[in-house]
């Protein structure tokens, strides 16, 4: 079997109203370019990319791009639980998409167990500043009120796209290091790559000193 | 089994040294013959000496695997103390053991005879006691079993153990035995593999300060047991091996730096090789095309529907249920895919692939199309055409490249199929107002599409094999190419299985949709 070359896999989910640009954001992040063509997402689509969180530690981000359309809501809901991070996306030119953030956050919190995920608020389409309907300050306030990170991005200019994913990945990694998040058998939010030594192995290493004693 | 003259030779140890060290020891070749005489000359012989054969007989009678009693331990300590004193005068040519002979039997036998020789009478008791208290098996029995069970062990286990030592200085051999005492025995003990090994660890600890070398060196047999245990453990745990090896290496800074450099070089090389391997690995490619996660999500969807179907059916009115059940059973029948295996891989259907796929997927009546699959398939057909043209023109691609493309194609078409099934599943659940009777038709469309896909995968595998064979004729690497062909067929089977699994996962989704359509009325 070919082993993956990442140390961890984090599953992130992107949620937010239809047409706020979730798929475009992900396409820019994974392909490095903006793609004009964009059919509405059916159910869920998937993207993946490797990210370095510190020298020698590679994380594979498995990105779940959910459909914003209401009719898929019952299906996408079931994907929340197995995510370790959720990006709440709104369109800075569409006030409604910002107003709906509260609902999205609430829905995510219902389906993700407490302290099991890192959330981040993303104001998207930042290149269209002239059409702006939500000020940066408003977005920031909303995020601060809920104790979340905030960033404004654009898939056209590429502004902050890399940074957004870097930030959330590092946050998750730090929580993992501190033991605030754990790898669990029946939860797919975080998985180890096979390059990572198995935990049982460290146990075996530590024991010889005790075992010989009689 | 006797310790014949050829069987053990102290190759690296001069005879003079041996005599000087052990004082009374004559050449090892004479050990057996002179045994009695030597032991009579010995400083403290309370009773007549036993020959090695007698000792072995006695050892054979000992029961294996008994626990060490407190009295036994006491007497072991006592005897070891005596032994230590008598050996204190010199280093005692024990280190020579590392070089002894080329097989286990001679090692075991020479252990016993050398010991007897050195300590004369008093020692046979010691050997017995130690071996008994350690619960060791009779060396001969053990060795016989070794040879019977593992024909390779002569080259493998035994020479592995002896060969490295003989390359080093005798002193180095003693060092490595010392270190291995901590690493090896410690390592086995905590594993708790069996009482033999545990007994060893505890006894070694007890006797550690008195005659560590004596015990570790003298019980080559146990070392072999341990080595075997270790090998079994290490098979599933490469980390253990490197840890132990790491603890045995004491190197200078420059050496460490050299090794670090080497390691970095290896790492980058490995990364490259890894990338290379991934390109021709079905599983890795399937994952890269997001097939795995699509399948996973489809599975989640399927499981949810399955649960809902069961609970909903339990609450339904029996009369309503009757109608519904008939529909659900007819859908289920379609999912049997009875005639899948009978499909002949008819090449004439080539040009029909896109027509058939469009027709069958259209039958499902959703906005999902087979466009992506058709694109992938077209790309593949084009590649094959180009490849055969190239071959006619005299140029050819290396078999490795053909194989790589074949695997990538299989992975991609599989991933696309799963994605399509997943999309269909999600759309089925959001669909409104479809008549109950339409679901059997949808199921039929899906079943036919699955059949076309599996047939296509089969045809493709054959085509790629033909290309590989053609390439092999030019390059003359038939063995290598045959392996590649086998792999293409294997992965084609995998691909087919994934596609059928994906299809089967849609059954509960279709049933759930049918129930919802029915109850909506």
JSON list of C-alpha atoms in Angstrom, two decimals, chain B residues 6-191:
[
{"chain": "B", "resi": 6, "resn": "UNK", "atom": "CA", "xyz": [35.06, -28.94, 13.20]},
{"chain": "B", "resi": 7, "resn": "UNK", "atom": "CA", "xyz": [32.07, -27.55, 14.89]},
{"chain": "B", "resi": 8, "resn": "UNK", "atom": "CA", "xyz": [33.66, -25.03, 17.12]},
{"chain": "B", "resi": 9, "resn": "UNK", "atom": "CA", "xyz": [36.83, -23.15, 16.64]},
{"chain": "B", "resi": 10, "resn": "UNK", "atom": "CA", "xyz": [37.99, -20.07, 18.39]},
{"chain": "B", "resi": 11, "resn": "UNK", "atom": "CA", "xyz": [39.06, -18.49, 15.21]},
{"chain": "B", "resi": 12, "resn": "UNK", "atom": "CA", "xyz": [39.91, -15.05, 16.44]},
{"chain": "B", "resi": 13, "resn": "UNK", "atom": "CA", "xyz": [41.27, -16.01, 19.80]},
{"chain": "B", "resi": 14, "resn": "UNK", "atom": "CA", "xyz": [44.79, -17.29, 19.96]},
{"chain": "B", "resi": 15, "resn": "UNK", "atom": "CA", "xyz": [45.24, -20.52, 21.73]},
{"chain": "B", "resi": 16, "resn": "UNK", "atom": "CA", "xyz": [47.81, -18.91, 23.97]},
{"chain": "B", "resi": 17, "resn": "UNK", "atom": "CA", "xyz": [45.37, -16.29, 25.07]},
{"chain": "B", "resi": 18, "resn": "UNK", "atom": "CA", "xyz": [42.85, -18.87, 25.97]},
{"chain": "B", "resi": 19, "resn": "UNK", "atom": "CA", "xyz": [45.34, -20.73, 28.09]},
{"chain": "B", "resi": 20, "resn": "UNK", "atom": "CA", "xyz": [46.52, -17.56, 29.73]},
{"chain": "B", "resi": 21, "resn": "UNK", "atom": "CA", "xyz": [43.05, -16.42, 30.53]},
{"chain": "B", "resi": 22, "resn": "UNK", "atom": "CA", "xyz": [41.58, -19.60, 31.82]},
{"chain": "B", "resi": 23, "resn": "UNK", "atom": "CA", "xyz": [44.87, -20.97, 33.09]},
{"chain": "B", "resi": 24, "resn": "UNK", "atom": "CA", "xyz": [43.95, -24.58, 32.95]},
{"chain": "B", "resi": 25, "resn": "UNK", "atom": "CA", "xyz": [42.21, -24.66, 29.65]},
{"chain": "B", "resi": 26, "resn": "UNK", "atom": "CA", "xyz": [43.84, -26.69, 26.94]},
{"chain": "B", "resi": 27, "resn": "UNK", "atom": "CA", "xyz": [42.91, -26.32, 23.30]},
{"chain": "B", "resi": 28, "resn": "UNK", "atom": "CA", "xyz": [39.21, -26.46, 22.66]},
{"chain": "B", "resi": 29, "resn": "UNK", "atom": "CA", "xyz": [39.55, -29.38, 20.34]},
{"chain": "B", "resi": 30, "resn": "UNK", "atom": "CA", "xyz": [40.52, -31.46, 23.29]},
{"chain": "B", "resi": 31, "resn": "UNK", "atom": "CA", "xyz": [37.70, -30.34, 25.49]},
{"chain": "B", "resi": 32, "resn": "UNK", "atom": "CA", "xyz": [35.64, -33.47, 25.36]},
{"chain": "B", "resi": 33, "resn": "UNK", "atom": "CA", "xyz": [38.50, -35.88, 25.49]},
{"chain": "B", "resi": 34, "resn": "UNK", "atom": "CA", "xyz": [40.26, -34.12, 28.35]},
{"chain": "B", "resi": 35, "resn": "UNK", "atom": "CA", "xyz": [37.16, -33.28, 30.25]},
{"chain": "B", "resi": 36, "resn": "UNK", "atom": "CA", "xyz": [37.61, -35.69, 33.04]},
{"chain": "B", "resi": 37, "resn": "UNK", "atom": "CA", "xyz": [41.31, -35.07, 33.51]},
{"chain": "B", "resi": 38, "resn": "UNK", "atom": "CA", "xyz": [40.92, -31.33, 33.52]},
{"chain": "B", "resi": 39, "resn": "UNK", "atom": "CA", "xyz": [38.18, -31.31, 36.03]},
{"chain": "B", "resi": 40, "resn": "UNK", "atom": "CA", "xyz": [40.23, -33.48, 38.33]},
{"chain": "B", "resi": 41, "resn": "UNK", "atom": "CA", "xyz": [43.00, -30.93, 38.19]},
{"chain": "B", "resi": 42, "resn": "UNK", "atom": "CA", "xyz": [40.57, -28.21, 39.06]},
{"chain": "B", "resi": 43, "resn": "UNK", "atom": "CA", "xyz": [40.94, -26.35, 42.31]},
{"chain": "B", "resi": 44, "resn": "UNK", "atom": "CA", "xyz": [37.63, -27.31, 43.87]},
{"chain": "B", "resi": 45, "resn": "UNK", "atom": "CA", "xyz": [36.20, -30.57, 42.67]},
{"chain": "B", "resi": 46, "resn": "UNK", "atom": "CA", "xyz": [33.91, -31.99, 45.35]},
{"chain": "B", "resi": 47, "resn": "UNK", "atom": "CA", "xyz": [32.67, -34.80, 43.13]},
{"chain": "B", "resi": 48, "resn": "UNK", "atom": "CA", "xyz": [33.65, -36.40, 39.82]},
{"chain": "B", "resi": 49, "resn": "UNK", "atom": "CA", "xyz": [33.04, -34.34, 36.71]},
{"chain": "B", "resi": 50, "resn": "UNK", "atom": "CA", "xyz": [30.36, -35.14, 34.24]},
{"chain": "B", "resi": 51, "resn": "UNK", "atom": "CA", "xyz": [30.90, -35.35, 30.56]},
{"chain": "B", "resi": 52, "resn": "UNK", "atom": "CA", "xyz": [29.02, -32.87, 28.35]},
{"chain": "B", "resi": 53, "resn": "UNK", "atom": "CA", "xyz": [26.89, -35.71, 27.12]},
{"chain": "B", "resi": 54, "resn": "UNK", "atom": "CA", "xyz": [25.80, -36.50, 30.65]},
{"chain": "B", "resi": 55, "resn": "UNK", "atom": "CA", "xyz": [25.04, -32.88, 31.30]},
{"chain": "B", "resi": 56, "resn": "UNK", "atom": "CA", "xyz": [22.94, -32.73, 28.24]},
{"chain": "B", "resi": 57, "resn": "UNK", "atom": "CA", "xyz": [21.08, -35.83, 29.23]},
{"chain": "B", "resi": 58, "resn": "UNK", "atom": "CA", "xyz": [20.39, -34.32, 32.55]},
{"chain": "B", "resi": 59, "resn": "UNK", "atom": "CA", "xyz": [19.30, -31.08, 31.02]},
{"chain": "B", "resi": 60, "resn": "UNK", "atom": "CA", "xyz": [16.97, -32.88, 28.71]},
{"chain": "B", "resi": 61, "resn": "UNK", "atom": "CA", "xyz": [15.23, -34.34, 31.71]},
{"chain": "B", "resi": 62, "resn": "UNK", "atom": "CA", "xyz": [14.60, -30.96, 33.22]},
{"chain": "B", "resi": 63, "resn": "UNK", "atom": "CA", "xyz": [11.14, -29.64, 32.77]},
{"chain": "B", "resi": 64, "resn": "UNK", "atom": "CA", "xyz": [10.79, -26.60, 30.63]},
{"chain": "B", "resi": 65, "resn": "UNK", "atom": "CA", "xyz": [9.13, -23.39, 31.67]},
{"chain": "B", "resi": 66, "resn": "UNK", "atom": "CA", "xyz": [9.00, -23.88, 35.45]},
{"chain": "B", "resi": 67, "resn": "UNK", "atom": "CA", "xyz": [8.94, -20.90, 37.63]},
{"chain": "B", "resi": 68, "resn": "UNK", "atom": "CA", "xyz": [11.93, -19.80, 39.61]},
{"chain": "B", "resi": 69, "resn": "UNK", "atom": "CA", "xyz": [11.48, -20.56, 43.26]},
{"chain": "B", "resi": 70, "resn": "UNK", "atom": "CA", "xyz": [13.02, -18.48, 45.94]},
{"chain": "B", "resi": 71, "resn": "UNK", "atom": "CA", "xyz": [15.42, -21.19, 47.03]},
{"chain": "B", "resi": 72, "resn": "UNK", "atom": "CA", "xyz": [16.53, -21.71, 43.50]},
{"chain": "B", "resi": 73, "resn": "UNK", "atom": "CA", "xyz": [17.29, -18.06, 43.14]},
{"chain": "B", "resi": 74, "resn": "UNK", "atom": "CA", "xyz": [19.32, -18.16, 46.30]},
{"chain": "B", "resi": 75, "resn": "UNK", "atom": "CA", "xyz": [21.38, -21.05, 45.13]},
{"chain": "B", "resi": 76, "resn": "UNK", "atom": "CA", "xyz": [21.90, -19.45, 41.77]},
{"chain": "B", "resi": 77, "resn": "UNK", "atom": "CA", "xyz": [23.22, -16.37, 43.45]},
{"chain": "B", "resi": 78, "resn": "UNK", "atom": "CA", "xyz": [25.49, -18.41, 45.65]},
{"chain": "B", "resi": 79, "resn": "UNK", "atom": "CA", "xyz": [26.88, -20.37, 42.80]},
{"chain": "B", "resi": 80, "resn": "UNK", "atom": "CA", "xyz": [27.33, -17.33, 40.67]},
{"chain": "B", "resi": 81, "resn": "UNK", "atom": "CA", "xyz": [29.30, -15.69, 43.42]},
{"chain": "B", "resi": 82, "resn": "UNK", "atom": "CA", "xyz": [31.59, -18.69, 43.56]},
{"chain": "B", "resi": 83, "resn": "UNK", "atom": "CA", "xyz": [31.89, -18.64, 39.84]},
{"chain": "B", "resi": 84, "resn": "UNK", "atom": "CA", "xyz": [32.65, -14.97, 39.80]},
{"chain": "B", "resi": 85, "resn": "UNK", "atom": "CA", "xyz": [35.45, -15.35, 42.31]},
{"chain": "B", "resi": 86, "resn": "UNK", "atom": "CA", "xyz": [37.07, -18.14, 40.43]},
{"chain": "B", "resi": 87, "resn": "UNK", "atom": "CA", "xyz": [36.79, -16.21, 37.22]},
{"chain": "B", "resi": 88, "resn": "UNK", "atom": "CA", "xyz": [38.00, -12.99, 38.76]},
{"chain": "B", "resi": 89, "resn": "UNK", "atom": "CA", "xyz": [41.63, -13.70, 37.97]},
{"chain": "B", "resi": 90, "resn": "UNK", "atom": "CA", "xyz": [41.21, -12.99, 34.31]},
{"chain": "B", "resi": 91, "resn": "UNK", "atom": "CA", "xyz": [38.77, -11.86, 31.72]},
{"chain": "B", "resi": 92, "resn": "UNK", "atom": "CA", "xyz": [37.83, -15.49, 31.08]},
{"chain": "B", "resi": 93, "resn": "UNK", "atom": "CA", "xyz": [37.83, -16.33, 27.44]},
{"chain": "B", "resi": 94, "resn": "UNK", "atom": "CA", "xyz": [34.14, -16.03, 27.19]},
{"chain": "B", "resi": 95, "resn": "UNK", "atom": "CA", "xyz": [34.26, -13.43, 24.49]},
{"chain": "B", "resi": 96, "resn": "UNK", "atom": "CA", "xyz": [35.49, -16.11, 22.20]},
{"chain": "B", "resi": 97, "resn": "UNK", "atom": "CA", "xyz": [31.98, -17.46, 22.17]},
{"chain": "B", "resi": 98, "resn": "UNK", "atom": "CA", "xyz": [30.87, -14.73, 19.86]},
{"chain": "B", "resi": 99, "resn": "UNK", "atom": "CA", "xyz": [33.06, -16.27, 17.20]},
{"chain": "B", "resi": 100, "resn": "UNK", "atom": "CA", "xyz": [32.15, -19.81, 17.79]},
{"chain": "B", "resi": 101, "resn": "UNK", "atom": "CA", "xyz": [31.16, -22.03, 14.99]},
{"chain": "B", "resi": 102, "resn": "UNK", "atom": "CA", "xyz": [28.62, -21.52, 12.30]},
{"chain": "B", "resi": 103, "resn": "UNK", "atom": "CA", "xyz": [25.58, -23.15, 13.70]},
{"chain": "B", "resi": 104, "resn": "UNK", "atom": "CA", "xyz": [23.46, -23.17, 16.75]},
{"chain": "B", "resi": 105, "resn": "UNK", "atom": "CA", "xyz": [24.27, -26.68, 17.84]},
{"chain": "B", "resi": 106, "resn": "UNK", "atom": "CA", "xyz": [27.94, -26.04, 18.10]},
{"chain": "B", "resi": 107, "resn": "UNK", "atom": "CA", "xyz": [27.26, -22.84, 19.99]},
{"chain": "B", "resi": 108, "resn": "UNK", "atom": "CA", "xyz": [25.07, -24.61, 22.46]},
{"chain": "B", "resi": 109, "resn": "UNK", "atom": "CA", "xyz": [27.34, -27.57, 22.89]},
{"chain": "B", "resi": 110, "resn": "UNK", "atom": "CA", "xyz": [30.47, -25.54, 23.20]},
{"chain": "B", "resi": 111, "resn": "UNK", "atom": "CA", "xyz": [28.81, -23.37, 25.80]},
{"chain": "B", "resi": 112, "resn": "UNK", "atom": "CA", "xyz": [28.26, -26.35, 27.93]},
{"chain": "B", "resi": 113, "resn": "UNK", "atom": "CA", "xyz": [31.65, -27.92, 27.38]},
{"chain": "B", "resi": 114, "resn": "UNK", "atom": "CA", "xyz": [33.61, -24.73, 27.80]},
{"chain": "B", "resi": 115, "resn": "UNK", "atom": "CA", "xyz": [31.82, -23.97, 30.99]},
{"chain": "B", "resi": 116, "resn": "UNK", "atom": "CA", "xyz": [32.42, -27.39, 32.29]},
{"chain": "B", "resi": 117, "resn": "UNK", "atom": "CA", "xyz": [35.99, -27.17, 31.30]},
{"chain": "B", "resi": 118, "resn": "UNK", "atom": "CA", "xyz": [36.57, -23.88, 33.02]},
{"chain": "B", "resi": 119, "resn": "UNK", "atom": "CA", "xyz": [34.88, -24.62, 36.27]},
{"chain": "B", "resi": 120, "resn": "UNK", "atom": "CA", "xyz": [35.19, -28.28, 36.41]},
{"chain": "B", "resi": 121, "resn": "UNK", "atom": "CA", "xyz": [32.91, -30.19, 38.58]},
{"chain": "B", "resi": 122, "resn": "UNK", "atom": "CA", "xyz": [31.11, -27.47, 40.43]},
{"chain": "B", "resi": 123, "resn": "UNK", "atom": "CA", "xyz": [29.95, -25.90, 37.29]},
{"chain": "B", "resi": 124, "resn": "UNK", "atom": "CA", "xyz": [27.70, -28.50, 35.81]},
{"chain": "B", "resi": 125, "resn": "UNK", "atom": "CA", "xyz": [25.39, -27.93, 38.70]},
{"chain": "B", "resi": 126, "resn": "UNK", "atom": "CA", "xyz": [25.49, -24.25, 37.96]},
{"chain": "B", "resi": 127, "resn": "UNK", "atom": "CA", "xyz": [24.60, -24.75, 34.34]},
{"chain": "B", "resi": 128, "resn": "UNK", "atom": "CA", "xyz": [21.75, -26.98, 35.31]},
{"chain": "B", "resi": 129, "resn": "UNK", "atom": "CA", "xyz": [20.52, -24.56, 37.87]},
{"chain": "B", "resi": 130, "resn": "UNK", "atom": "CA", "xyz": [20.70, -21.56, 35.66]},
{"chain": "B", "resi": 131, "resn": "UNK", "atom": "CA", "xyz": [19.12, -23.25, 32.74]},
{"chain": "B", "resi": 132, "resn": "UNK", "atom": "CA", "xyz": [16.52, -24.81, 34.93]},
{"chain": "B", "resi": 133, "resn": "UNK", "atom": "CA", "xyz": [15.68, -21.62, 36.73]},
{"chain": "B", "resi": 134, "resn": "UNK", "atom": "CA", "xyz": [15.45, -19.77, 33.51]},
{"chain": "B", "resi": 135, "resn": "UNK", "atom": "CA", "xyz": [13.11, -22.38, 32.24]},
{"chain": "B", "resi": 136, "resn": "UNK", "atom": "CA", "xyz": [15.22, -22.88, 29.19]},
{"chain": "B", "resi": 137, "resn": "UNK", "atom": "CA", "xyz": [14.58, -25.64, 26.79]},
{"chain": "B", "resi": 138, "resn": "UNK", "atom": "CA", "xyz": [17.21, -28.26, 26.15]},
{"chain": "B", "resi": 139, "resn": "UNK", "atom": "CA", "xyz": [19.48, -26.74, 23.53]},
{"chain": "B", "resi": 140, "resn": "UNK", "atom": "CA", "xyz": [19.48, -29.86, 21.44]},
{"chain": "B", "resi": 141, "resn": "UNK", "atom": "CA", "xyz": [15.73, -30.17, 21.44]},
{"chain": "B", "resi": 142, "resn": "UNK", "atom": "CA", "xyz": [15.36, -26.56, 20.68]},
{"chain": "B", "resi": 143, "resn": "UNK", "atom": "CA", "xyz": [17.86, -26.69, 17.91]},
{"chain": "B", "resi": 144, "resn": "UNK", "atom": "CA", "xyz": [16.25, -29.73, 16.35]},
{"chain": "B", "resi": 145, "resn": "UNK", "atom": "CA", "xyz": [12.93, -28.04, 16.36]},
{"chain": "B", "resi": 146, "resn": "UNK", "atom": "CA", "xyz": [14.47, -24.95, 14.87]},
{"chain": "B", "resi": 147, "resn": "UNK", "atom": "CA", "xyz": [15.90, -26.88, 12.00]},
{"chain": "B", "resi": 148, "resn": "UNK", "atom": "CA", "xyz": [12.78, -28.85, 11.39]},
{"chain": "B", "resi": 149, "resn": "UNK", "atom": "CA", "xyz": [10.43, -25.91, 11.49]},
{"chain": "B", "resi": 150, "resn": "UNK", "atom": "CA", "xyz": [12.49, -23.33, 9.76]},
{"chain": "B", "resi": 151, "resn": "UNK", "atom": "CA", "xyz": [14.71, -24.76, 7.08]},
{"chain": "B", "resi": 152, "resn": "UNK", "atom": "CA", "xyz": [16.12, -21.33, 6.49]},
{"chain": "B", "resi": 153, "resn": "UNK", "atom": "CA", "xyz": [17.21, -20.84, 10.05]},
{"chain": "B", "resi": 154, "resn": "UNK", "atom": "CA", "xyz": [20.66, -22.14, 9.39]},
{"chain": "B", "resi": 155, "resn": "UNK", "atom": "CA", "xyz": [21.43, -19.21, 7.17]},
{"chain": "B", "resi": 156, "resn": "UNK", "atom": "CA", "xyz": [18.90, -16.83, 8.69]},
{"chain": "B", "resi": 157, "resn": "UNK", "atom": "CA", "xyz": [18.68, -16.92, 12.41]},
{"chain": "B", "resi": 158, "resn": "UNK", "atom": "CA", "xyz": [21.96, -18.41, 13.40]},
{"chain": "B", "resi": 159, "resn": "UNK", "atom": "CA", "xyz": [24.40, -16.80, 11.07]},
{"chain": "B", "resi": 160, "resn": "UNK", "atom": "CA", "xyz": [22.64, -13.51, 11.50]},
{"chain": "B", "resi": 161, "resn": "UNK", "atom": "CA", "xyz": [23.51, -13.73, 15.09]},
{"chain": "B", "resi": 162, "resn": "UNK", "atom": "CA", "xyz": [27.05, -14.94, 14.81]},
{"chain": "B", "resi": 163, "resn": "UNK", "atom": "CA", "xyz": [28.31, -13.35, 11.67]},
{"chain": "B", "resi": 164, "resn": "UNK", "atom": "CA", "xyz": [28.33, -9.68, 12.71]},
{"chain": "B", "resi": 165, "resn": "UNK", "atom": "CA", "xyz": [30.23, -10.46, 15.88]},
{"chain": "B", "resi": 166, "resn": "UNK", "atom": "CA", "xyz": [32.96, -12.34, 14.13]},
{"chain": "B", "resi": 167, "resn": "UNK", "atom": "CA", "xyz": [33.76, -9.30, 12.05]},
{"chain": "B", "resi": 168, "resn": "UNK", "atom": "CA", "xyz": [34.50, -7.20, 15.07]},
{"chain": "B", "resi": 169, "resn": "UNK", "atom": "CA", "xyz": [37.23, -7.27, 17.67]},
{"chain": "B", "resi": 170, "resn": "UNK", "atom": "CA", "xyz": [36.59, -9.73, 20.46]},
{"chain": "B", "resi": 171, "resn": "UNK", "atom": "CA", "xyz": [36.26, -6.84, 22.92]},
{"chain": "B", "resi": 172, "resn": "UNK", "atom": "CA", "xyz": [33.54, -5.30, 20.83]},
{"chain": "B", "resi": 173, "resn": "UNK", "atom": "CA", "xyz": [31.65, -8.52, 21.02]},
{"chain": "B", "resi": 174, "resn": "UNK", "atom": "CA", "xyz": [31.59, -8.37, 24.78]},
{"chain": "B", "resi": 175, "resn": "UNK", "atom": "CA", "xyz": [30.36, -4.78, 24.63]},
{"chain": "B", "resi": 176, "resn": "UNK", "atom": "CA", "xyz": [27.56, -5.62, 22.36]},
{"chain": "B", "resi": 177, "resn": "UNK", "atom": "CA", "xyz": [26.50, -8.42, 24.61]},
{"chain": "B", "resi": 178, "resn": "UNK", "atom": "CA", "xyz": [26.46, -6.01, 27.53]},
{"chain": "B", "resi": 179, "resn": "UNK", "atom": "CA", "xyz": [24.29, -3.56, 25.70]},
{"chain": "B", "resi": 180, "resn": "UNK", "atom": "CA", "xyz": [22.02, -6.12, 24.33]},
{"chain": "B", "resi": 181, "resn": "UNK", "atom": "CA", "xyz": [21.37, -7.21, 27.86]},
{"chain": "B", "resi": 182, "resn": "UNK", "atom": "CA", "xyz": [19.52, -3.99, 28.49]},
{"chain": "B", "resi": 183, "resn": "UNK", "atom": "CA", "xyz": [17.96, -3.53, 25.10]},
{"chain": "B", "resi": 184, "resn": "UNK", "atom": "CA", "xyz": [17.10, -7.06, 24.15]},
{"chain": "B", "resi": 185, "resn": "UNK", "atom": "CA", "xyz": [16.11, -8.63, 27.37]},
{"chain": "B", "resi": 186, "resn": "UNK", "atom": "CA", "xyz": [14.34, -5.52, 28.54]},
{"chain": "B", "resi": 187, "resn": "UNK", "atom": "CA", "xyz": [12.54, -5.41, 25.27]},
{"chain": "B", "resi": 188, "resn": "UNK", "atom": "CA", "xyz": [11.30, -8.97, 25.51]},
{"chain": "B", "resi": 189, "resn": "UNK", "atom": "CA", "xyz": [10.34, -8.82, 29.12]},
{"chain": "B", "resi": 190, "resn": "UNK", "atom": "CA", "xyz": [7.84, -6.05, 28.80]},
{"chain": "B", "resi": 191, "resn": "UNK", "atom": "CA", "xyz": [6.24, -7.74, 25.89]}
]
